[in-house]
Amino acid sequence: MKLKLLFLSAILLFLSCEKDQKDELEGKWQLKEVTYSDGTTHAVDTVWYNFMNTLFMIQLYAPSLGEDGEYHHRHGLRNWEDDKTLFIELTDPEPVEDFLPLTDWTKRTRSFTVEKVTGSKLILSSEDKTYSFRKF
């Protein structure tokens, strides 16, 4: 009986400690800074990445569009290529070509390397840029 209880306790402890980066990624993240390969940085606070299961949404606020600015978003899917590489594809039926110029994305698909993910911080890298997010 003690052995069963010890075994069950060990399994529960293992499962509770196994919260990996895929689980930590869930939620809404606000982009705070983009660092370029030459070391320059650009502060950002009007872009959000949202992750839920295999779903993805990018949101942005463009203050220069319209009198009071405009909010834009596109939906997509995300998949893990491996333990560190995240593949995102924008799948909205709305034309993505109208949305891409508002971002630094060049096409509807993009791969990111997950450099760090915790309960409050996310760092992604792609195309010689590093993206630093905070949990929103």
mmCIF file of C-alpha atoms in Angstrom:
data_model
loop_
_atom_site.group_PDB
_atom_site.id
_atom_site.type_symbol
_atom_site.label_atom_id
_atom_site.label_comp_id
_atom_site.label_asym_id
_atom_site.label_seq_id
_atom_site.Cartn_x
_atom_site.Cartn_y
_atom_site.Cartn_z
ATOM 1 C CA MET A 1 0.000 0.000 0.000
ATOM 2 C CA LYS A 2 2.813 2.388 0.907
ATOM 3 C CA LEU A 3 4.504 1.536 -2.372
ATOM 4 C CA LYS A 4 1.349 2.376 -4.338
ATOM 5 C CA LEU A 5 0.975 5.665 -2.479
ATOM 6 C CA LEU A 6 4.633 6.520 -3.072
ATOM 7 C CA PHE A 7 4.303 5.634 -6.766
ATOM 8 C CA LEU A 8 1.131 7.732 -7.143
ATOM 9 C CA SER A 9 2.803 10.677 -5.384
ATOM 10 C CA ALA A 10 5.808 10.438 -7.705
ATOM 11 C CA ILE A 11 3.555 10.445 -10.793
ATOM 12 C CA LEU A 12 1.609 13.485 -9.554
ATOM 13 C CA LEU A 13 4.837 15.327 -8.782
ATOM 14 C CA PHE A 14 6.206 14.517 -12.226
ATOM 15 C CA LEU A 15 3.027 15.695 -13.974
ATOM 16 C CA SER A 16 2.897 18.920 -11.996
ATOM 17 C CA CYS A 17 6.514 19.723 -12.909
ATOM 18 C CA GLU A 18 6.054 18.939 -16.591
ATOM 19 C CA LYS A 19 4.625 22.318 -17.591
ATOM 20 C CA ASP A 20 6.591 22.852 -20.789
ATOM 21 C CA GLN A 21 6.974 25.863 -23.057
ATOM 22 C CA LYS A 22 4.013 24.792 -25.177
ATOM 23 C CA ASP A 23 1.713 25.330 -22.179
ATOM 24 C CA GLU A 24 3.485 28.549 -21.161
ATOM 25 C CA LEU A 25 2.875 30.013 -24.626
ATOM 26 C CA GLU A 26 -0.917 30.034 -24.178
ATOM 27 C CA GLY A 27 -2.488 33.469 -23.757
ATOM 28 C CA LYS A 28 -2.129 37.028 -24.977
ATOM 29 C CA TRP A 29 1.335 38.581 -25.387
ATOM 30 C CA GLN A 30 2.119 42.253 -25.989
ATOM 31 C CA LEU A 31 5.156 42.963 -28.138
ATOM 32 C CA LYS A 32 7.428 45.371 -26.267
ATOM 33 C CA GLU A 33 10.641 45.473 -28.283
ATOM 34 C CA VAL A 34 12.180 44.324 -31.553
ATOM 35 C CA THR A 35 15.969 43.918 -31.658
ATOM 36 C CA TYR A 36 17.624 43.842 -35.075
ATOM 37 C CA SER A 37 20.751 41.875 -36.021
ATOM 38 C CA ASP A 38 22.884 45.035 -35.870
ATOM 39 C CA GLY A 39 21.904 45.531 -32.209
ATOM 40 C CA THR A 40 19.471 48.402 -32.697
ATOM 41 C CA THR A 41 16.144 48.159 -30.916
ATOM 42 C CA HIS A 42 12.689 49.503 -31.610
ATOM 43 C CA ALA A 43 10.124 49.899 -28.826
ATOM 44 C CA VAL A 44 6.625 48.622 -29.630
ATOM 45 C CA ASP A 45 3.394 48.563 -27.657
ATOM 46 C CA THR A 46 0.684 48.256 -30.314
ATOM 47 C CA VAL A 47 1.076 44.593 -31.372
ATOM 48 C CA TRP A 48 -0.291 41.485 -29.639
ATOM 49 C CA TYR A 49 0.176 37.779 -30.386
ATOM 50 C CA ASN A 50 -2.529 35.458 -29.047
ATOM 51 C CA PHE A 51 -2.039 31.699 -28.680
ATOM 52 C CA MET A 52 -4.741 29.164 -27.803
ATOM 53 C CA ASN A 53 -4.198 25.473 -28.518
ATOM 54 C CA THR A 54 -3.378 25.415 -32.249
ATOM 55 C CA LEU A 55 -5.012 28.789 -32.916
ATOM 56 C CA PHE A 56 -3.175 32.061 -33.385
ATOM 57 C CA MET A 57 -4.247 35.690 -33.741
ATOM 58 C CA ILE A 58 -2.123 38.752 -34.392
ATOM 59 C CA GLN A 59 -3.646 42.091 -33.399
ATOM 60 C CA LEU A 60 -2.294 45.574 -33.966
ATOM 61 C CA TYR A 61 -3.280 49.144 -33.487
ATOM 62 C CA ALA A 62 -2.240 51.521 -36.264
ATOM 63 C CA PRO A 63 -2.523 55.065 -34.879
ATOM 64 C CA SER A 64 -1.651 56.654 -38.230
ATOM 65 C CA LEU A 65 -4.663 55.115 -39.992
ATOM 66 C CA GLY A 66 -7.894 57.058 -39.661
ATOM 67 C CA GLU A 67 -8.667 59.912 -37.311
ATOM 68 C CA ASP A 68 -8.470 57.845 -34.119
ATOM 69 C CA GLY A 69 -6.354 55.028 -35.500
ATOM 70 C CA GLU A 70 -7.558 51.565 -36.377
ATOM 71 C CA TYR A 71 -7.350 48.085 -34.888
ATOM 72 C CA HIS A 72 -6.550 45.195 -37.222
ATOM 73 C CA HIS A 73 -6.265 41.457 -36.702
ATOM 74 C CA ARG A 74 -5.773 38.225 -38.577
ATOM 75 C CA HIS A 75 -6.312 34.646 -37.462
ATOM 76 C CA GLY A 76 -4.211 31.624 -38.177
ATOM 77 C CA LEU A 77 -2.891 28.294 -37.030
ATOM 78 C CA ARG A 78 0.288 27.421 -35.195
ATOM 79 C CA ASN A 79 2.242 24.183 -35.107
ATOM 80 C CA TRP A 80 5.440 23.096 -33.441
ATOM 81 C CA GLU A 81 8.041 22.026 -35.998
ATOM 82 C CA ASP A 82 10.259 20.815 -33.149
ATOM 83 C CA ASP A 83 10.753 21.671 -29.453
ATOM 84 C CA LYS A 84 11.941 25.209 -30.211
ATOM 85 C CA THR A 85 10.493 26.109 -33.622
ATOM 86 C CA LEU A 86 6.999 27.512 -33.970
ATOM 87 C CA PHE A 87 5.359 27.655 -37.405
ATOM 88 C CA ILE A 88 2.495 30.139 -37.897
ATOM 89 C CA GLU A 89 0.224 30.453 -40.908
ATOM 90 C CA LEU A 90 -2.353 33.231 -41.278
ATOM 91 C CA THR A 91 -5.511 31.548 -42.585
ATOM 92 C CA ASP A 92 -8.143 34.304 -42.532
ATOM 93 C CA PRO A 93 -10.378 34.415 -45.601
ATOM 94 C CA GLU A 94 -9.843 38.196 -45.663
ATOM 95 C CA PRO A 95 -6.969 39.243 -47.920
ATOM 96 C CA VAL A 96 -3.765 38.912 -45.914
ATOM 97 C CA GLU A 97 -1.953 40.990 -48.527
ATOM 98 C CA ASP A 98 -3.742 44.101 -47.205
ATOM 99 C CA PHE A 99 -2.656 43.277 -43.663
ATOM 100 C CA LEU A 100 1.011 42.326 -44.169
ATOM 101 C CA PRO A 101 2.232 45.895 -44.937
ATOM 102 C CA LEU A 102 1.092 46.861 -41.415
ATOM 103 C CA THR A 103 3.535 44.280 -39.994
ATOM 104 C CA ASP A 104 7.087 43.134 -40.666
ATOM 105 C CA TRP A 105 5.798 39.819 -42.038
ATOM 106 C CA THR A 106 6.562 39.329 -45.745
ATOM 107 C CA LYS A 107 4.181 36.422 -46.368
ATOM 108 C CA ARG A 108 1.325 34.585 -44.671
ATOM 109 C CA THR A 109 3.620 31.969 -43.093
ATOM 110 C CA ARG A 110 6.459 32.455 -40.647
ATOM 111 C CA SER A 111 8.697 30.333 -38.435
ATOM 112 C CA PHE A 112 9.889 31.556 -35.053
ATOM 113 C CA THR A 113 12.478 30.121 -32.698
ATOM 114 C CA VAL A 114 11.276 30.228 -29.103
ATOM 115 C CA GLU A 115 14.267 31.606 -27.200
ATOM 116 C CA LYS A 116 12.504 31.929 -23.829
ATOM 117 C CA VAL A 117 9.021 31.507 -22.458
ATOM 118 C CA THR A 118 7.944 31.926 -18.842
ATOM 119 C CA GLY A 119 4.695 32.904 -17.202
ATOM 120 C CA SER A 120 5.401 36.576 -17.906
ATOM 121 C CA LYS A 121 8.012 36.811 -20.673
ATOM 122 C CA LEU A 122 8.255 35.510 -24.238
ATOM 123 C CA ILE A 123 11.226 35.943 -26.581
ATOM 124 C CA LEU A 124 10.922 34.850 -30.202
ATOM 125 C CA SER A 125 13.444 35.176 -33.015
ATOM 126 C CA SER A 126 12.881 35.129 -36.759
ATOM 127 C CA GLU A 127 14.548 36.576 -39.836
ATOM 128 C CA ASP A 128 17.487 38.141 -37.919
ATOM 129 C CA LYS A 129 15.178 39.877 -35.416
ATOM 130 C CA THR A 130 14.386 39.155 -31.779
ATOM 131 C CA TYR A 131 10.906 39.901 -30.451
ATOM 132 C CA SER A 132 10.397 40.494 -26.716
ATOM 133 C CA PHE A 133 6.873 40.176 -25.343
ATOM 134 C CA ARG A 134 5.224 40.514 -21.961
ATOM 135 C CA LYS A 135 2.156 38.579 -20.832
ATOM 136 C CA PHE A 136 -0.844 40.845 -21.282
#
